[in-house]
Short mmCIF file of C-alpha atoms and ligand atoms in Angstrom, two decimals:
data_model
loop_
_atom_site.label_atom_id
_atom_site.label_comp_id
_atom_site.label_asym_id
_atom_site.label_seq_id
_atom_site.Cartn_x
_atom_site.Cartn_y
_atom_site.Cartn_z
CA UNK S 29 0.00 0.00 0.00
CA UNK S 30 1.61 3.09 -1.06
CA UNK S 31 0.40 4.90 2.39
CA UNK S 32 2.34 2.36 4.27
CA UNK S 33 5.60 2.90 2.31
CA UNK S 34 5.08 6.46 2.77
CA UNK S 35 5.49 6.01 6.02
CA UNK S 36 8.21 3.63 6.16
CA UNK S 37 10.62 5.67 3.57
CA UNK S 38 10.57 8.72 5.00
CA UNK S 39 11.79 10.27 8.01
CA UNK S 40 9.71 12.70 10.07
CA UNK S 41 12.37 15.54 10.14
CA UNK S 42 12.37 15.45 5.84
CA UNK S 43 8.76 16.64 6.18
CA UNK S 44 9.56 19.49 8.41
CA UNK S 45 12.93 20.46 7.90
CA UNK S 46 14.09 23.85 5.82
CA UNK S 47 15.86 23.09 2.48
CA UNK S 48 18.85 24.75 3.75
CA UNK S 49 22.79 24.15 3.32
CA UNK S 50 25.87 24.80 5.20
CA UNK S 51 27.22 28.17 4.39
CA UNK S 52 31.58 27.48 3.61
CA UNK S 53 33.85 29.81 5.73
CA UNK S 54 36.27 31.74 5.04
CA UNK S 55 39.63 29.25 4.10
CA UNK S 56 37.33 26.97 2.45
CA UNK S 57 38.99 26.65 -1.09
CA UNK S 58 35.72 26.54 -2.79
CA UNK S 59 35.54 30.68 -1.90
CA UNK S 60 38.86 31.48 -3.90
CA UNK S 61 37.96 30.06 -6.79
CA UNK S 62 36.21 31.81 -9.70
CA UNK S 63 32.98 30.57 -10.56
CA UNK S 64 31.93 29.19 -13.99
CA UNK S 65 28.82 30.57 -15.95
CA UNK S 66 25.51 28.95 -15.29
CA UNK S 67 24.43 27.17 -18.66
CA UNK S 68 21.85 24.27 -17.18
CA UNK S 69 18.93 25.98 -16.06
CA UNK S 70 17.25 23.05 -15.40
CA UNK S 71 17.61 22.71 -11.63
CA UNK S 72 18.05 26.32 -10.52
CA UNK S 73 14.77 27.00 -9.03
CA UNK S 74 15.07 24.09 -6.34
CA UNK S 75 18.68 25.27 -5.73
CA UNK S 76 17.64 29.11 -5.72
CA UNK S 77 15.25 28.29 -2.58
CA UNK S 78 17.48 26.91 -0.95
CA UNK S 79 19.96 29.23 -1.18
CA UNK S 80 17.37 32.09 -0.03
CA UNK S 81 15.94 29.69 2.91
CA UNK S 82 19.88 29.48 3.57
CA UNK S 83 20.41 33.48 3.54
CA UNK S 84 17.50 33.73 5.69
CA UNK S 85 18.04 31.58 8.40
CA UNK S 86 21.40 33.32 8.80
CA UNK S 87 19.83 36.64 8.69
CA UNK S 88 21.65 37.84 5.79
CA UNK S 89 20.40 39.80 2.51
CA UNK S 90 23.12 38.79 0.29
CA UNK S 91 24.30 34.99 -1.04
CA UNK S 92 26.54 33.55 -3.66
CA UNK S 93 26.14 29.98 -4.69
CA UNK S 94 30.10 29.54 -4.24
CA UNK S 95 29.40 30.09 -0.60
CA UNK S 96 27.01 27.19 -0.31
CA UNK S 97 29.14 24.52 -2.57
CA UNK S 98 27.92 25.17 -5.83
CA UNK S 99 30.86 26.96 -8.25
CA UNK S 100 28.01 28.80 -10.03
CA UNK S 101 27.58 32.38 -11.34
CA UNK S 102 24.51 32.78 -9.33
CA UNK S 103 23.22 35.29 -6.73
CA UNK S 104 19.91 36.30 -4.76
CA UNK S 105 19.61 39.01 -2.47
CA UNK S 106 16.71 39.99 -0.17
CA UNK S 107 17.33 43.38 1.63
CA UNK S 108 13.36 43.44 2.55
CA UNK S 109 13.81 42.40 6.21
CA UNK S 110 15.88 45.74 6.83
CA UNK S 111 14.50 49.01 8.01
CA UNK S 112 13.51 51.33 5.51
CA UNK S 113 13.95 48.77 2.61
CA UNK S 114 10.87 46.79 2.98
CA UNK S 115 9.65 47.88 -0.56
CA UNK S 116 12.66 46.01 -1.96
CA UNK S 117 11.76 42.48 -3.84
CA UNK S 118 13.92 39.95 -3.39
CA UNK S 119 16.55 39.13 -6.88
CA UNK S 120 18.33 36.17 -8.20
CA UNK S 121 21.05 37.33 -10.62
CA UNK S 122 22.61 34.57 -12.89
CA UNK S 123 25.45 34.65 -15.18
CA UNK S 124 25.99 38.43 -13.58
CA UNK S 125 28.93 40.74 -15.32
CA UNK S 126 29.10 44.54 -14.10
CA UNK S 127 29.82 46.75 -17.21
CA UNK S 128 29.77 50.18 -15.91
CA UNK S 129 29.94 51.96 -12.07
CA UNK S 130 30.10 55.51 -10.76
CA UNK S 131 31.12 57.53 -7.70
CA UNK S 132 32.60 56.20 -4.79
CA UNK S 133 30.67 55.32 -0.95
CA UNK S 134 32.06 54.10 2.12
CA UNK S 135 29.49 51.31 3.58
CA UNK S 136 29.76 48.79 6.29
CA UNK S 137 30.12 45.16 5.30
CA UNK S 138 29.66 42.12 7.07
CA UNK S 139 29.63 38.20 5.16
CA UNK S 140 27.98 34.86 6.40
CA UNK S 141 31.18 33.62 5.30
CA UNK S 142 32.70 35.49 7.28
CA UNK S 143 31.05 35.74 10.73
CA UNK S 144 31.41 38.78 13.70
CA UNK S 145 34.22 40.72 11.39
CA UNK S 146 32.31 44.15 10.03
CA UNK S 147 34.63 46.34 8.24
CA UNK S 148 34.01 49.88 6.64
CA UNK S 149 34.91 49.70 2.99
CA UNK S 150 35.12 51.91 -0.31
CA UNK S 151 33.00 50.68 -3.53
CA UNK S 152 31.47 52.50 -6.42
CA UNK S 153 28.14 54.07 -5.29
CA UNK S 154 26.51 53.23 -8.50
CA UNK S 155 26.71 50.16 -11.03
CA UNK S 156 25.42 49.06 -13.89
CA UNK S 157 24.77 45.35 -14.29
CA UNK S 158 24.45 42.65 -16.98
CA UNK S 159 22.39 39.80 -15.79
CA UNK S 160 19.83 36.98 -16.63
CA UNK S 161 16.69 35.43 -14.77
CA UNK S 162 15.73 32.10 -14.15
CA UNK S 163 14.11 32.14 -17.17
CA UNK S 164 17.01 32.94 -19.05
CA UNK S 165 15.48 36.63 -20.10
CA UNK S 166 18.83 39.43 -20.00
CA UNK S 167 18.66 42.09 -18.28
CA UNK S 168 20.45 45.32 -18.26
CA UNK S 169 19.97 47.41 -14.98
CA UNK S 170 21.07 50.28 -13.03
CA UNK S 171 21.79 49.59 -8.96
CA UNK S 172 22.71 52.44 -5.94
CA UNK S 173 22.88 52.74 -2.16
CA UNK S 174 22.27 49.31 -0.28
CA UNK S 175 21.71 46.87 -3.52
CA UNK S 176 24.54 48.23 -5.57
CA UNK S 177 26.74 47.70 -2.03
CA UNK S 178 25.46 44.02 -1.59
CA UNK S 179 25.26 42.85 -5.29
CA UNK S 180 29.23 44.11 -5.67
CA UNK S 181 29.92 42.17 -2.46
CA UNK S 182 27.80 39.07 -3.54
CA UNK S 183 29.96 39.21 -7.22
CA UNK S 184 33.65 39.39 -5.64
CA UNK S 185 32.38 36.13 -3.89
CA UNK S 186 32.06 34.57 -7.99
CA UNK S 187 35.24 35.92 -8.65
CA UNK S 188 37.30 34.51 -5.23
CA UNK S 189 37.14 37.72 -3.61
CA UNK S 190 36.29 38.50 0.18
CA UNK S 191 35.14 42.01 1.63
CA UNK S 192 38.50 41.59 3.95
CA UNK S 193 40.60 41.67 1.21
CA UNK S 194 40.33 45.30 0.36
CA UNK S 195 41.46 46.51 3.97
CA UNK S 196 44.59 47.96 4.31
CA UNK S 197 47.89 45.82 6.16
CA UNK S 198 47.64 47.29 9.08
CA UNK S 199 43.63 46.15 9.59
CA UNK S 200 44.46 42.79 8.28
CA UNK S 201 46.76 42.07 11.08
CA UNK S 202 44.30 42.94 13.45
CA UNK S 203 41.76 40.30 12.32
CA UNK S 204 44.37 37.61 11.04
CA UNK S 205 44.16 35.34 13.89
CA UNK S 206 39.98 35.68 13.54
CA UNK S 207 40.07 34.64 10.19
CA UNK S 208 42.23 31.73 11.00
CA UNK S 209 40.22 30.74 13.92
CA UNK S 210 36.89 31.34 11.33
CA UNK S 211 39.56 28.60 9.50
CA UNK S 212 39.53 26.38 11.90
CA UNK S 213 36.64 26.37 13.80
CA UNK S 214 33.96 28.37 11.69
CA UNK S 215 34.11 31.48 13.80
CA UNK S 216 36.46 33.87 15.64
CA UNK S 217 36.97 33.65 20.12
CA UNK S 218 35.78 37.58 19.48
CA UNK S 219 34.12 39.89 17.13
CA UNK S 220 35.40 42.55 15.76
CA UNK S 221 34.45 45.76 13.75
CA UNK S 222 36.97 48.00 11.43
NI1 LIG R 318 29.71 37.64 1.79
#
C-alpha cells in the first residue's frame, strides 16, 4: 500500500525540515575560486530556494552559490527584512557581469562567510549590471545605495574575492588570527568591527 511505504521511507524531520545548506567559511577553497557561468537551467529554481531559505536563516540579505558549494555564477539578495527597505523584492542574478559603475561610498560590510568581522569599505556608489533570470530573459539594470553595495559584495564572492581583502595591512593584522580561527573552527573567540 503506497500509504504504508510512505510512512516507512521517510523520516519525520524530511517533512519538516528547511531546504537549507551549510554556508563554507572563510579558508574553504571553494571561496577562492572563480565561478563558472551557469548554462543548465534546469535545476536552478530548487537550488535558488534553498539558497534564499539558507540566507534567511542566517539573517543575511546577500548569497553567492560559491558560498554554499555550488561553483556557479549565481546570486539572490533579499534586503526586505531591513529598516527602511521593505519595498525592496527579493533578486536572483545569474550569469551576472558589471559593465559600468560611478562615484565612490564608504558602507559597512559584514559576510555569512565570514562571521562577527564588520569592516568599513570603499565601492562604487553606483553600477550598472548585466544579468539573466531564471528564465534565461537578460537584463540590463542600473543599482545604488544598499543593492549596488550588496550585489558588488555578492559578485567578488564569484570571482574569489572577500570584503576583507580590500582593507589595508595594518587592519588585516588585526583580524588575522579571527580569520584563521573562522579557518579552523567556523568562527572567531571575538568579534570585531573596522
Ligand atoms: Ni559575503
Amino acid at each position: 500500500m503506497l500509504g504504508q511505504q510512505t510512512i516507512i521511507t521517510m523520516k519525520p524531520q524530511t517533512l519538516t525540515a528547511k531546504p537549507t545548506l551549510q554556508i563554507l567559511k572563510y579558508g574553504d577553497p571553494i571561496l577562492r575560486k572563480k565561478v563558472e557561468d551557469v548554462s543548465d537551467f534546469t535545476n536552478l529554481p530548487y537550488l535558488v530556494e534553498q539558497m534564499f531559505n539558507t540566507m534567511h536563516e542566517g539573517s543575511g540579505i546577500g548569497l553567492a552559490a560559491n558560498q554554499i558549494g555550488y561553483s556557479l555564477n549565481l546570486v539572490v539578495l533579499d534586503t526586505s527584512n531591513l529598516e527602511g527597505e521593505e519595498d525592496c523584492k527579493p533578486y536572483i542574478l545569474i550569469n551576472t557581469e558589471i559593465i559600468g559603475s560611478n562615484g565612490s561610498s564608504i558602507m559597512e560590510e559584514g559576510c555569512l562567510s565570514v562571521p562577527d568581522i564588520r569592516a568599513e569599505i570603499e565601492r562604487p556608489e553606483t553600477i550598472i549590471i548585466k544579468f539573466q533570470d531564471l528564465e534565461q530573459n537578460f537584463y540590463e539594470e542600473s543599482f545604488t545605495g544598499l543593492l549596488s553595495r550588496v550585489i558588488q559584495h555578492e559578485l567578488d564572492h564569484l570571482n574569489g574575492k572577500f570584503f576583507v581583502d580590500y582593507l589595508s595591512p595594518a587592519k588585516k593584522i588585526l583580524i588575522k588570527k579571527r580569520l584563521l580561527e573562522i579557518s579552523k573552527n567556523g568562527s572567531p573567540s571575538t568579534g570585531i568591527i573596522l
